Coordinates of C-alpha atoms and ligand atoms in Angstrom, one line a residue:
M20 CA 115.4 84.2 122.8
N21 CA 116.8 83.2 126.2
P22 CA 117.1 79.6 127.3
V23 CA 113.9 79.9 129.4
S24 CA 111.8 80.5 126.3
L25 CA 113.7 77.8 124.5
K26 CA 112.5 75.4 127.2
N27 CA 109.0 76.8 126.8
I28 CA 109.0 76.1 123.1
S29 CA 110.1 72.5 123.6
E30 CA 107.5 71.9 126.3
K31 CA 104.7 73.6 124.4
D32 CA 105.7 71.7 121.3
K33 CA 105.2 68.4 123.1
K34 CA 101.9 69.7 124.6
F35 CA 100.3 71.1 121.5
V36 CA 101.9 69.9 118.3
W37 CA 101.7 66.7 116.2
H38 CA 104.7 66.5 113.8
P39 CA 104.8 64.8 110.4
L40 CA 106.4 61.4 109.9
T41 CA 107.0 61.0 113.6
Q42 CA 106.4 58.3 116.2
H43 CA 106.2 60.7 119.1
K44 CA 106.7 58.1 121.8
R45 CA 110.1 57.2 120.3
N46 CA 111.1 60.6 119.2
P47 CA 109.7 63.3 121.5
E48 CA 112.4 65.9 121.0
M49 CA 112.2 68.4 118.2
L50 CA 115.0 70.9 117.8
P51 CA 113.7 74.5 117.7
I52 CA 115.1 76.4 114.8
A53 CA 115.2 80.2 115.3
R54 CA 116.3 81.5 111.9
A55 CA 118.0 80.6 108.6
E56 CA 120.3 82.4 106.3
G57 CA 122.1 81.2 103.1
C58 CA 123.0 77.6 103.7
L59 CA 122.8 77.8 107.5
L60 CA 120.1 76.9 110.0
Y61 CA 120.4 78.4 113.5
D62 CA 119.0 76.8 116.6
M63 CA 117.8 78.9 119.5
Q64 CA 121.1 78.6 121.3
G65 CA 122.9 80.2 118.3
R66 CA 124.4 77.0 117.0
S67 CA 124.5 76.8 113.2
Y68 CA 124.0 73.8 110.9
I69 CA 124.8 73.6 107.2
D70 CA 121.5 72.6 105.5
G71 CA 122.9 69.7 103.5
I72 CA 119.5 68.7 102.1
S73 CA 118.2 72.1 101.4
S74 CA 115.3 71.6 103.8
W75 CA 114.0 68.8 101.7
Y76 CA 115.2 70.0 98.3
T77 CA 113.5 73.4 98.5
C78 CA 115.7 76.3 99.3
M79 CA 118.2 75.8 96.5
Y80 CA 119.3 79.4 96.3
G81 CA 119.8 79.7 100.0
H82 CA 117.5 80.5 102.9
C83 CA 115.9 84.0 103.1
N84 CA 117.6 85.0 99.8
P85 CA 116.9 88.8 99.6
R86 CA 116.5 88.5 95.8
I87 CA 113.4 86.4 96.5
T88 CA 112.1 87.9 99.8
S89 CA 112.2 91.4 98.4
R90 CA 110.1 90.4 95.5
V91 CA 107.5 88.6 97.7
A92 CA 107.5 91.6 100.1
S93 CA 106.6 94.0 97.3
Q94 CA 103.9 91.6 95.9
M95 CA 102.5 91.4 99.4
S96 CA 101.5 95.0 99.4
T97 CA 100.0 94.8 95.9
L98 CA 97.9 91.7 95.7
D99 CA 98.0 89.0 98.4
Q100 CA 95.4 86.5 97.4
V101 CA 92.5 86.2 95.0
V102 CA 90.2 83.5 93.7
F103 CA 91.8 81.9 90.6
S104 CA 88.5 80.8 89.1
G105 CA 87.0 83.7 87.1
F106 CA 90.0 85.9 87.9
T107 CA 93.6 85.9 86.8
H108 CA 96.7 88.0 87.7
A109 CA 100.1 88.9 86.3
P110 CA 102.3 86.8 88.5
A111 CA 100.5 83.6 87.6
V112 CA 100.4 84.4 83.9
Q113 CA 104.0 85.4 83.8
L114 CA 105.1 82.4 85.8
A115 CA 103.2 80.0 83.4
E116 CA 104.9 81.6 80.4
E117 CA 108.3 81.5 81.9
L118 CA 108.0 77.9 83.2
L119 CA 107.0 76.8 79.7
Q120 CA 110.1 78.4 78.3
V121 CA 112.3 76.0 80.4
L122 CA 110.2 72.9 80.5
P123 CA 110.4 70.2 77.7
E124 CA 109.0 71.7 74.5
N125 CA 105.7 69.8 74.4
Q126 CA 104.5 71.3 77.6
A127 CA 101.7 73.8 76.9
K128 CA 99.5 74.5 80.0
V129 CA 100.2 75.1 83.6
F130 CA 97.8 74.0 86.4
Y131 CA 98.6 75.4 89.8
S132 CA 98.1 73.8 93.3
D133 CA 100.0 73.9 96.6
N134 CA 102.2 70.9 97.3
G135 CA 103.9 67.9 95.7
S136 CA 101.2 65.4 96.6
T137 CA 98.5 67.5 95.0
A138 CA 100.6 68.1 91.9
V139 CA 100.7 64.3 91.5
E140 CA 97.1 63.8 92.5
I141 CA 96.2 66.3 89.7
G142 CA 98.4 64.5 87.2
I143 CA 96.7 61.2 88.0
K144 CA 93.2 62.8 87.7
M145 CA 94.2 64.5 84.4
A146 CA 95.3 61.1 83.0
L147 CA 92.2 59.3 84.1
Q148 CA 89.8 61.9 82.8
Y149 CA 91.8 62.3 79.6
H150 CA 90.8 58.7 78.6
F151 CA 87.3 59.1 80.2
N152 CA 86.6 62.2 78.0
R153 CA 87.7 60.3 74.9
G154 CA 85.3 57.4 75.8
E155 CA 88.1 54.9 76.7
K156 CA 87.9 52.6 79.7
R157 CA 91.4 52.6 81.3
P158 CA 91.1 52.0 85.1
V159 CA 94.7 51.0 85.9
L160 CA 97.8 53.0 86.7
L161 CA 101.3 52.0 86.3
A162 CA 104.2 53.0 88.5
F163 CA 107.8 52.1 89.4
E164 CA 108.6 49.8 92.3
D165 CA 110.0 51.9 95.2
G166 CA 108.7 55.2 94.0
F167 CA 107.5 58.0 96.2
H168 CA 104.9 60.5 95.1
G169 CA 103.3 61.9 98.2
D170 CA 100.9 61.2 101.0
T171 CA 97.5 61.9 99.6
F172 CA 95.5 58.8 98.4
G173 CA 96.3 58.9 94.7
A174 CA 99.9 59.8 95.4
M175 CA 100.2 57.0 98.1
S176 CA 98.6 54.5 95.7
V177 CA 101.3 55.0 93.0
S178 CA 104.1 55.0 95.6
G179 CA 106.0 51.9 96.3
L180 CA 104.6 49.6 99.0
S181 CA 105.7 50.7 102.4
V182 CA 105.0 49.7 106.0
Y183 CA 103.8 53.2 106.7
N184 CA 101.0 52.8 104.1
G185 CA 99.6 49.6 105.7
P186 CA 96.4 51.0 107.2
F187 CA 95.4 52.5 103.8
E188 CA 96.3 49.9 101.2
D189 CA 92.7 48.5 101.0
F190 CA 91.6 51.9 99.8
F191 CA 94.2 52.4 97.1
L192 CA 93.6 53.1 93.4
K193 CA 94.3 50.2 91.0
V194 CA 98.1 50.3 90.5
E195 CA 100.5 47.8 88.9
R196 CA 104.2 48.1 89.5
L197 CA 107.1 48.0 87.0
P198 CA 110.7 47.3 88.0
V199 CA 113.0 50.2 87.3
P200 CA 114.8 49.4 84.0
T201 CA 118.5 48.8 84.2
E202 CA 121.0 47.6 81.6
D203 CA 120.6 44.1 83.0
N204 CA 116.8 43.8 83.0
L205 CA 115.8 46.2 80.2
K206 CA 114.9 43.6 77.6
Q207 CA 112.7 41.6 80.1
V208 CA 111.0 44.8 81.4
L209 CA 110.2 45.9 77.8
A210 CA 108.9 42.5 76.8
R211 CA 106.8 42.2 79.9
L212 CA 105.4 45.7 79.4
E213 CA 104.6 45.2 75.8
E214 CA 102.6 42.1 76.6
R215 CA 100.8 43.8 79.5
L216 CA 99.9 46.8 77.4
E217 CA 97.9 44.6 75.0
K218 CA 94.8 44.8 77.2
Q219 CA 94.8 48.6 76.7
D220 CA 93.5 49.2 80.2
I221 CA 96.4 51.3 81.6
A222 CA 95.6 55.0 81.8
G223 CA 98.9 56.5 83.0
F224 CA 102.4 55.8 84.2
V225 CA 103.8 57.8 87.1
Y226 CA 107.6 57.9 87.6
E227 CA 110.4 59.8 89.1
P228 CA 112.8 60.4 86.2
L229 CA 116.5 59.5 86.9
V230 CA 116.4 59.8 90.7
Q231 CA 114.0 58.1 93.2
G232 CA 114.5 60.4 96.1
A233 CA 112.7 58.8 99.0
A234 CA 113.9 55.3 97.9
A235 CA 117.3 56.5 99.2
M236 CA 118.4 58.4 96.1
K237 CA 118.2 55.3 93.8
M238 CA 119.3 56.4 90.3
N239 CA 118.2 55.2 86.9
K240 CA 119.7 55.8 83.5
A241 CA 118.2 57.9 80.8
E242 CA 119.1 55.3 78.2
C243 CA 117.0 52.7 80.1
L244 CA 114.1 54.9 80.8
E245 CA 113.8 56.3 77.2
P246 CA 112.6 53.0 75.5
V247 CA 110.1 52.4 78.4
L248 CA 108.6 55.9 77.9
A249 CA 108.6 55.5 74.1
L250 CA 106.7 52.2 74.3
L251 CA 104.2 53.6 76.8
K252 CA 103.6 56.6 74.5
K253 CA 103.1 54.5 71.5
K254 CA 100.4 52.5 73.4
G255 CA 98.5 55.6 74.4
V256 CA 99.5 55.6 78.1
V257 CA 99.7 59.1 79.6
T258 CA 103.2 59.5 81.0
I259 CA 103.4 61.6 84.2
A260 CA 106.9 62.7 85.3
D261 CA 107.1 63.4 89.0
E262 CA 109.8 66.1 89.0
V263 CA 108.8 67.4 92.5
M264 CA 112.3 66.4 93.7
T265 CA 114.4 66.4 90.5
G266 CA 113.1 69.7 89.0
F267 CA 114.9 73.0 88.8
G268 CA 118.5 72.1 88.2
K269 CA 119.3 69.3 90.6
T270 CA 120.2 66.8 87.9
G271 CA 122.4 69.3 86.1
K272 CA 119.8 70.2 83.6
H273 CA 116.7 72.3 84.5
F274 CA 114.6 69.1 84.5
A275 CA 115.5 65.4 84.5
S276 CA 113.0 64.9 81.7
L277 CA 115.3 66.9 79.4
Y278 CA 117.8 63.9 79.4
M279 CA 115.3 61.8 77.5
D280 CA 114.0 62.3 73.9
T281 CA 110.5 61.1 74.7
Q282 CA 108.8 64.0 76.5
P283 CA 106.3 63.3 79.3
D284 CA 102.6 64.2 78.7
I285 CA 102.4 65.6 82.2
I286 CA 105.0 67.0 84.6
C287 CA 104.6 67.5 88.4
L288 CA 106.6 70.3 90.1
S289 CA 106.8 71.7 93.6
K290 CA 109.6 71.8 96.3
A291 CA 112.2 74.1 94.7
L292 CA 109.5 75.9 92.6
T293 CA 109.3 78.8 95.1
A294 CA 112.8 78.3 96.4
G295 CA 111.4 77.1 99.7
L296 CA 109.7 80.3 100.5
L297 CA 106.0 79.4 100.1
P298 CA 104.1 76.2 99.4
M299 CA 103.2 75.9 95.8
A300 CA 103.0 73.3 93.0
A301 CA 102.3 73.1 89.3
T302 CA 101.1 70.3 87.1
T303 CA 101.9 71.0 83.5
C304 CA 100.7 69.2 80.4
S305 CA 100.8 68.9 76.6
Q306 CA 98.3 70.5 74.3
E307 CA 96.9 67.1 73.5
I308 CA 96.0 66.5 77.1
Y309 CA 94.4 69.9 77.5
D310 CA 92.5 69.5 74.2
A311 CA 90.7 66.4 75.6
F312 CA 89.1 68.7 78.2
Y313 CA 88.2 71.6 75.9
S314 CA 84.6 71.0 75.0
D315 CA 81.1 72.5 74.8
E316 CA 80.2 69.9 77.4
L317 CA 80.6 71.3 80.9
G318 CA 81.4 67.9 82.4
K319 CA 84.5 67.5 80.2
G320 CA 86.2 70.3 82.0
F321 CA 88.7 69.6 84.9
F322 CA 86.7 70.3 88.1
H323 CA 89.6 70.4 90.5
G324 CA 90.8 73.4 92.5
H325 CA 92.3 74.5 95.7
T326 CA 91.6 77.6 97.7
Y327 CA 95.2 78.9 97.4
T328 CA 95.6 77.9 93.7
A329 CA 98.1 80.3 92.1
N330 CA 98.6 82.4 95.2
P331 CA 100.2 85.6 94.0
L332 CA 102.9 85.6 96.7
A333 CA 103.9 82.1 95.8
C334 CA 103.9 83.0 92.1
S335 CA 106.2 86.0 92.7
A336 CA 108.6 83.8 94.8
A337 CA 108.6 81.3 91.9
L338 CA 109.3 84.0 89.4
A339 CA 112.3 85.2 91.4
A340 CA 113.5 81.6 91.8
L341 CA 113.3 80.9 88.1
E342 CA 115.2 84.1 87.3
L343 CA 118.0 82.9 89.7
L344 CA 118.0 79.3 88.2
R345 CA 118.5 80.8 84.7
S346 CA 121.3 83.1 85.8
E347 CA 124.9 82.5 84.8
Q348 CA 125.9 82.7 88.5
I349 CA 123.7 79.9 89.6
Q350 CA 124.5 77.7 86.6
Q351 CA 128.2 78.2 87.4
N352 CA 127.5 77.2 91.1
I353 CA 125.7 74.1 89.9
Q354 CA 128.7 73.1 87.8
R355 CA 131.1 73.8 90.7
V356 CA 129.1 71.6 93.1
I357 CA 128.9 68.8 90.5
D358 CA 132.7 68.9 90.0
S359 CA 133.4 68.9 93.7
H360 CA 131.0 66.0 94.3
R361 CA 132.7 64.1 91.4
G362 CA 136.0 64.4 93.3
F363 CA 134.6 63.3 96.6
A364 CA 132.7 60.4 95.0
R365 CA 136.0 59.1 93.6
E366 CA 137.5 59.2 97.0
L367 CA 134.6 57.4 98.6
Q368 CA 134.6 54.7 95.9
S369 CA 137.6 53.0 97.4
H370 CA 136.5 53.3 101.0
P371 CA 136.1 49.9 102.7
R372 CA 132.9 51.0 104.5
V373 CA 131.2 52.3 101.4
A374 CA 129.1 49.8 99.4
D375 CA 128.0 52.1 96.6
V376 CA 128.5 55.7 95.5
R377 CA 126.2 57.4 93.0
Q378 CA 125.8 60.9 91.7
C379 CA 123.3 62.7 89.5
G380 CA 123.9 66.4 89.1
V381 CA 124.2 68.0 92.6
I382 CA 122.8 64.9 94.2
L383 CA 125.5 62.7 95.8
A384 CA 124.5 59.5 97.7
L385 CA 126.5 56.7 99.3
D386 CA 125.4 53.4 100.9
L387 CA 127.2 52.3 104.0
D388 CA 128.2 48.7 104.0
A389 CA 125.9 47.8 106.9
S390 CA 122.4 46.5 107.0
M391 CA 119.9 48.0 109.3
E392 CA 116.3 49.0 109.8
R393 CA 115.6 52.2 107.9
Y394 CA 115.0 54.3 111.0
G395 CA 117.1 52.0 113.2
D396 CA 119.8 52.9 115.6
L397 CA 122.7 53.4 113.2
R398 CA 120.6 55.9 111.3
D399 CA 120.0 57.9 114.5
R400 CA 123.6 57.7 115.5
L401 CA 124.6 59.0 112.1
Y402 CA 122.1 61.8 112.3
R403 CA 123.4 62.9 115.7
H404 CA 127.0 62.7 114.5
F405 CA 126.3 65.1 111.6
M406 CA 124.4 67.5 113.9
E407 CA 127.3 67.5 116.3
Q408 CA 129.5 68.5 113.4
G409 CA 127.2 71.3 112.5
V410 CA 125.8 69.6 109.4
F411 CA 122.2 68.8 108.8
L412 CA 122.0 65.6 106.8
R413 CA 119.2 63.1 107.0
P414 CA 120.3 59.6 106.3
L415 CA 117.8 57.2 104.7
G416 CA 118.5 53.8 106.2
N417 CA 122.1 53.1 105.4
T418 CA 122.2 55.8 102.7
I419 CA 123.8 59.1 103.3
Y420 CA 123.1 61.8 100.7
I421 CA 123.9 65.4 100.0
L422 CA 121.6 67.8 98.2
A423 CA 122.9 71.1 99.3
P424 CA 121.8 74.6 98.1
Y425 CA 123.5 75.6 94.9
V426 CA 125.0 78.6 96.8
I427 CA 126.9 76.4 99.2
T428 CA 130.5 77.7 99.6
E429 CA 133.6 75.5 98.9
E430 CA 134.4 75.7 102.6
Q431 CA 130.9 74.6 103.7
L432 CA 131.0 71.8 101.2
M433 CA 134.4 70.7 102.7
T434 CA 132.8 70.7 106.2
V435 CA 130.0 68.5 104.9
Y436 CA 132.5 66.1 103.2
D437 CA 134.6 66.0 106.4
S438 CA 131.5 65.1 108.5
I439 CA 131.0 62.1 106.2
R440 CA 134.6 61.1 106.4
T441 CA 134.5 61.0 110.2
A442 CA 131.2 59.2 110.1
L443 CA 132.7 56.5 108.0
D444 CA 135.5 56.1 110.5
L445 CA 133.1 56.1 113.5
F446 CA 130.7 53.4 112.3
Ligands
PLP529 C1 108.3 65.4 98.3 C2 107.8 64.7 97.1 C3 106.4 64.6 96.8 C4 105.4 65.1 97.8 O1 105.5 66.5 97.9 P1 104.8 67.1 99.2 O2 104.9 68.6 99.0 O3 105.6 66.7 100.4 O4 103.4 66.7 99.3 C5 106.1 63.9 95.6 N1 106.9 63.4 94.8 C6 108.3 63.5 95.0 C7 109.2 62.9 94.0 C8 108.8 64.1 96.2 O5 110.1 64.2 96.4

């Protein structure tokens, strides 16, 4: 497109469109993106940006990957969409079977929906109804402090308290919060939890295993999470692992839950599920959860559904993505990125402007030694600096993190590292 139509897009965007997570008075300008390929985003003037956060952790095998687009194109001319209540189709069945092959062993059923928030919403409803169907009164949910689980009401309720949720807090579900267990507080957390569980009123526990993404890539240890999960399980609390961000290889294993011995009752998946091609989510559960709904009584069924549940195109994208994830090539790429990050992390550790460096799989995060408002001025200056370097990174407060596609080249990775090195010198 020529610069005239570029101006048109920007003007019409301001005129007609309301963007997510945006205060339009403070941030009126949206950068029009024309196309994407591999790890690169191209704006309408032909400038390219390395997608250092995989467009919110989705396109892990690169943008417009022909292995995925060709599969979806062929599905498109075969079966586009059909009601998933009363009907079924091969892509949905095959995807469920293949997902269960890579998920923790206890997972037995796959329930489809269309985004991360609904995946969590469904997990919460399954946990609540599981106890209801068994005649138990358990009206309270438990979640970690500082978690993020989405923007619908249930998902917001179990997320950490945030200024953005202020107008809605009066309408939240009943949720109590647990500090993330660390080596230092583990004993106290377990003791407090054990005491709290005596009332037997907690239905489910929602948590992001190993990495809390929106909380600026805070990381927790499998050894600390394991005893918490084991205790909850022993007390009949349904454990709901929100792997919307951590799923599909980002932690080094296919799923973060595979680092713990205690397997979650329910797992929420989305984001990288379809490799960024189409919106889709899945909430999977153990046989025990499913069995509590299986009954001669109609009302014990799970009466939840979305129009686009198990959309065949999304299923076919997910099947292609899963095939890539399990390929030797991608597994080698994941190892290569992990090793590169390890080297860069070592370098950053001794930098005077860096307060903390942490890594989990292909996720690398560093905290700048500066305090500031989360979306304050420094954050915006950092963002602009990266974009000027041709790198799309989205700092969270004073945290800079990389979560690039697995297919990023060494050279692109070096460009990303360099943009961080110069950022550290600038600020
Ligand atoms: C992004 C995210 C969600 C919400 O997913 P949406 O598709 O944006 O609704 C939920 N949980 C986690 C851990 C996420 O990272």
